[in-house]
C-alpha atoms as one frame of an Amber mdcrd trajectory, in Angstrom:
protein
 -90.681 -67.468 -70.308 -88.401 -67.267 -73.339 -91.195 -68.559 -75.507 -92.329
 -65.779 -77.776 -95.833 -64.500 -77.254 -98.207 -65.341 -80.091 -98.768 -62.504
 -82.552-102.137 -61.742 -84.093-102.644 -60.356 -87.589-105.910 -58.429 -87.916
-107.258 -57.732 -91.405-109.721 -54.902 -92.051-111.362 -53.585 -95.217-112.430
 -49.939 -94.845-114.528 -48.002 -97.339-114.532 -44.288 -96.434-115.336 -45.260
 -92.849-114.644 -42.680 -90.100-115.135 -45.452 -87.503-112.062 -47.366 -88.688
-109.559 -45.110 -86.868-111.455 -45.766 -83.608-111.522 -49.499 -84.356-107.712
 -49.435 -84.666-107.383 -47.449 -81.446-109.677 -49.820 -79.559-107.840 -52.903
 -80.875-104.618 -51.652 -79.264-106.179 -50.000 -76.173-108.084 -53.106 -75.113
-105.471 -55.739 -75.973-103.684 -57.551 -73.140-100.561 -57.499 -75.353-100.865
 -54.602 -77.807 -97.243 -55.116 -78.866 -98.278 -58.453 -80.418-101.088 -57.014
 -82.555-100.378 -56.272 -86.235-103.073 -54.816 -88.449-103.498 -54.841 -92.217
-105.995 -52.272 -93.543-107.215 -51.907 -97.091-108.250 -48.219 -97.072-110.595
 -47.208 -99.877-110.763 -43.431 -99.581-111.739 -40.233-101.357-108.625 -38.148
-102.069-110.080 -34.839-100.856-113.138 -35.609 -98.699-111.940 -38.255 -96.214
-109.289 -36.545 -94.071-111.620 -36.921 -91.057-111.127 -40.708 -91.307-107.442
 -40.362 -90.336-107.390 -37.859 -87.456-107.170 -40.407 -84.657-104.939 -43.193
 -85.944-102.966 -44.409 -82.892 -99.657 -42.514 -83.212 -97.399 -44.828 -81.235
 -98.445 -47.922 -83.204 -97.757 -46.929 -86.808 -95.087 -49.661 -87.078 -97.833
 -52.208 -86.393-100.300 -50.908 -88.972 -99.767 -51.947 -92.596-101.869 -50.420
 -95.322-102.986 -50.728 -98.907-104.626 -47.517-100.105-107.033 -47.384-103.043
-108.858 -44.376-104.400-112.513 -45.007-103.518-113.351 -45.096-107.233-111.170
 -48.232-107.538-113.096 -50.045-104.783-114.609 -53.380-105.813-116.519 -54.387
-102.713-115.519 -55.919 -99.345-114.388 -59.329-100.667-111.865 -57.732-103.012
-110.643 -55.487-100.166-110.341 -58.467 -97.792-108.322 -60.370-100.399-105.915
 -57.411-100.667-105.695 -56.943 -96.876-104.671 -60.614 -96.466-101.577 -59.843
 -98.561-100.331 -57.683 -95.675 -99.860 -60.770 -93.452 -96.210 -61.216 -92.461
 -96.266 -64.603 -90.753 -98.023 -63.743 -87.476 -99.292 -66.969 -85.872-102.967
 -66.041 -85.496-105.478 -64.309 -87.740-108.486 -62.159 -86.881-110.711 -60.993
 -89.722-113.076 -58.132 -88.860-114.894 -55.101 -90.280-113.899 -51.428 -89.995
-116.509 -50.519 -87.348-115.855 -52.704 -84.291-115.211 -52.396 -80.550-113.594
 -54.871 -78.181-113.821 -56.153 -74.629-110.869 -55.691 -72.293-108.152 -58.265
 -73.160-109.998 -59.466 -76.261-106.759 -61.009 -77.572-106.161 -63.222 -74.512
-109.852 -64.189 -74.472-109.917 -65.220 -78.132-106.645 -67.162 -77.803-108.032
 -68.987 -74.797-111.335 -69.797 -76.576-109.406 -71.121 -79.562-107.169 -73.259
 -77.334-110.241 -74.783 -75.684-111.359 -76.142 -79.087-108.217 -78.127 -79.738
-109.415 -81.422 -78.297-112.321 -81.259 -80.767-110.683 -79.905 -83.899-107.215
 -79.497 -85.398-108.368 -76.423 -87.288-110.905 -74.465 -85.231-112.259 -71.036
 -86.181-114.119 -68.856 -83.648-116.810 -66.994 -85.593-120.217 -65.306 -85.289
-122.050 -62.061 -86.025-121.138 -59.857 -83.042-123.626 -57.815 -80.998-124.137
 -54.112 -81.739-122.365 -51.171 -80.073-123.389 -47.533 -79.836-120.929 -44.927
 -81.105-118.584 -43.659 -79.870-118.030 -46.949 -78.084-120.742 -47.975 -75.651
-120.757 -51.728 -75.553-123.627 -53.677 -73.984-122.618 -55.300 -70.703-125.348
 -57.914 -70.757-124.940 -59.213 -74.325-125.224 -62.990 -74.571-123.029 -65.022
 -76.896-124.604 -65.829 -80.244-124.377 -68.675 -82.745-124.814 -68.490 -86.511
-128.009 -70.053 -87.836-129.468 -70.527 -91.295-132.013 -67.825 -92.125-133.260
 -68.167 -95.721-132.467 -68.233 -99.402-133.193 -64.651-100.519-135.007 -63.606
-103.701-131.745 -63.871-105.668-131.237 -67.397-104.301-128.343 -66.359-102.041
-128.067 -68.274 -98.770-128.344 -65.965 -95.758-127.484 -66.572 -92.106-128.351
 -64.784 -88.858-126.978 -64.824 -85.318-129.255 -66.078 -82.550-128.510 -65.545
 -78.863-127.736 -68.514 -76.666-129.789 -69.019 -73.511-126.642 -69.168 -71.396
-122.906 -68.818 -71.658-121.447 -72.184 -72.722-118.399 -73.506 -70.825-116.504
 -73.905 -74.059-117.095 -72.733 -77.635-120.018 -74.591 -79.225-119.590 -76.265
 -82.615-121.215 -74.121 -85.278-122.328 -74.809 -88.870-121.519 -71.465 -90.435
-118.890 -68.750 -90.829-119.050 -64.936 -90.635-116.788 -62.652 -92.661-116.843
 -59.862 -90.060-115.498 -61.905 -87.137-113.380 -64.990 -87.676-110.416 -65.928
 -85.467-108.060 -68.845 -86.110-104.496 -69.901 -86.722-103.070 -67.853 -89.589
-102.455 -70.913 -91.804-106.017 -70.287 -92.932-104.735 -67.401 -95.094-102.424
 -69.744 -96.985-104.844 -72.672 -97.139-108.091 -70.874 -97.953-107.209 -67.419
 -99.277-109.912 -64.881-100.066-110.873 -64.907-103.735-109.771 -61.607-105.312
-112.223 -62.406-108.130-115.271 -61.830-105.900-115.660 -58.299-107.230-118.711
 -56.232-106.152-120.032 -59.070-103.967-121.679 -57.967-100.726-123.815 -61.007
 -99.857-122.895 -64.561-100.729-119.251 -65.073 -99.928-119.995 -66.278 -96.398
-121.636 -69.410 -97.824-118.833 -70.114-100.299-116.118 -69.399 -97.701-117.866
 -71.678 -95.171-117.859 -74.463 -97.768-114.246 -73.832 -98.844-113.043 -73.724
 -95.230-114.992 -76.783 -94.071-113.964 -78.873 -97.089-110.356 -77.866 -96.292
-110.705 -79.332 -92.797-111.544 -76.193 -90.795-114.314 -76.315 -88.162-116.441
 -73.460 -86.829-117.196 -72.633 -83.192-119.134 -69.793 -81.611-117.471 -67.709
 -78.875-118.321 -68.401 -75.213-118.905 -64.692 -74.577-118.950 -61.589 -76.779
-115.351 -60.408 -77.282-116.089 -58.103 -80.199-118.931 -55.713 -81.069-120.031
 -54.445 -84.481-121.848 -51.281 -85.563-124.797 -52.606 -87.570-126.150 -49.226
 -88.706-124.618 -47.966 -91.968-125.804 -44.398 -91.354-122.337 -43.084 -90.433
-120.587 -43.974 -93.689-121.038 -44.380 -97.430-120.723 -47.882 -98.949-119.076
 -48.988-102.167-122.588 -49.176-103.645-122.346 -45.388-104.212-120.156 -46.253
-107.218-121.562 -47.344-110.550-121.459 -51.145-110.767-121.319 -53.167-113.946
-123.878 -55.976-113.513-121.725 -58.277-115.709-118.861 -58.003-113.233-121.047
 -58.982-110.281-122.549 -61.817-112.335-119.079 -63.219-113.106-118.194 -63.081
-109.397-121.389 -64.910-108.392-120.562 -67.603-110.951-117.451 -68.344-108.831
-119.600 -68.653-105.707-122.103 -70.865-107.539-119.304 -73.169-108.688-118.126
 -73.636-105.074-121.720 -74.289-103.964-122.194 -76.931-106.671-124.755 -74.884
-108.591-122.721 -74.920-111.757-120.641 -77.790-113.089-117.648 -75.934-114.513
-115.524 -73.187-112.960-115.883 -69.790-114.637-113.081 -68.555-116.900-109.869
 -67.765-115.016-110.887 -69.190-111.612-107.943 -71.019-110.010-108.208 -74.174
-107.905-106.702 -72.237-104.997-110.061 -70.525-104.502-112.205 -73.629-105.068
-113.247 -76.497-102.794-110.855 -78.124-100.351-109.921 -81.810-100.496-110.318
 -82.862 -96.834-114.128 -83.234 -96.999-116.753 -82.954 -99.727-119.443 -80.410
-100.521-122.024 -83.210-100.164-120.701 -83.907 -96.660-121.028 -80.196 -95.777
-124.638 -80.108 -96.964-125.360 -83.274 -95.039-123.604 -81.953 -91.916-125.463
 -78.602 -91.927-128.833 -79.529 -93.449-128.542 -77.030 -96.308-129.151 -77.969
 -99.939-127.794 -75.200-102.166-129.374 -76.558-105.354-132.823 -77.288-103.992
-132.575 -74.242-101.714-133.855 -76.136 -98.711-132.985 -75.620 -95.043-133.704
 -78.111 -92.236-135.111 -77.118 -88.851-131.751 -78.050 -87.275-129.932 -75.673
 -89.633-132.327 -72.874 -88.634-131.190 -73.499 -85.034-127.518 -73.547 -86.044
-127.262 -77.137 -84.804-128.225 -76.263 -81.226-130.419 -78.610 -79.202-133.881
 -77.733 -77.864-133.795 -75.144 -75.096-130.349 -73.771 -75.975-131.445 -70.579
 -77.735-132.669 -67.524 -75.835-135.870 -67.502 -77.912-136.703 -71.055 -76.730
-137.379 -69.625 -73.298-139.588 -66.909 -74.812-141.530 -69.573 -76.746-141.937
 -71.650 -73.587-143.272 -68.599 -71.718-145.718 -67.781 -74.514-146.950 -71.388
 -74.435-147.347 -71.182 -70.677-149.276 -67.925 -70.911-151.466 -69.326 -73.714
-152.185 -72.358 -71.538-153.283 -70.152 -68.638-155.878 -68.211 -70.651
């Protein structure tokens, strides 16, 4: 057909990560339509020590890879890098946000587009998102991995809201509605970049932006769904790479960034100095409605049982079956 194929913009922050070159290669190798994939990478690299991170960049695809390069000493954490990488978007219709150490299933692009399309009778602004399953370097991906959904986990000792992925008992026919959002795998229409841009002021933040982004996105009318099957895999071990934490951090800087997150989460009444409305709450729905919808109270730091299950009904999580078996066994003894 004459209709142009949809293009996907993929944004990646990479801090001195030798896996990133393989992530780029796999993105193109496994795509059904590699010619429609455009990648924006924010490379944060050491001028003399990181040549090994660039030995396997896919040669024939350099026109489709856009970069921002920072000396590693200028790195300010993944949120800052994601905000910069978003600036490399050139109007592609779809947006995939990932990390620098990922692998993909065959035809991941067609699969994600199809999952997104199957949400459209339930939401005008769907986002497919979850924490992906692990892979083993160089690229062994598990064949039996079940899809997972994001669930509330806890408020940590610093009071930051944390989430975890829990496996579903079986593959759903269509993406399930989800309460939460993951920074390392989110796929949607690219309008999301214009409507809910990453906050460049979240300097040195490693945990916390997923809660504030979930709230910003949801209050702007975006809805979350978990994938029907794993399309992307993530390397959870950090053993293969340094992190930006190797740099000296100024605790005041991090504190100022968390004040922005706390304002979005309703934990402080006034926005911190210099925070623009563009990185605040949306106007389609309220923060109170989000807390009601998910069962999270950011001020009281409470989490409902439903939130811990990510909104899934009884029997839908893989661990439900384990619990049922344990009960059965206990009953037999």
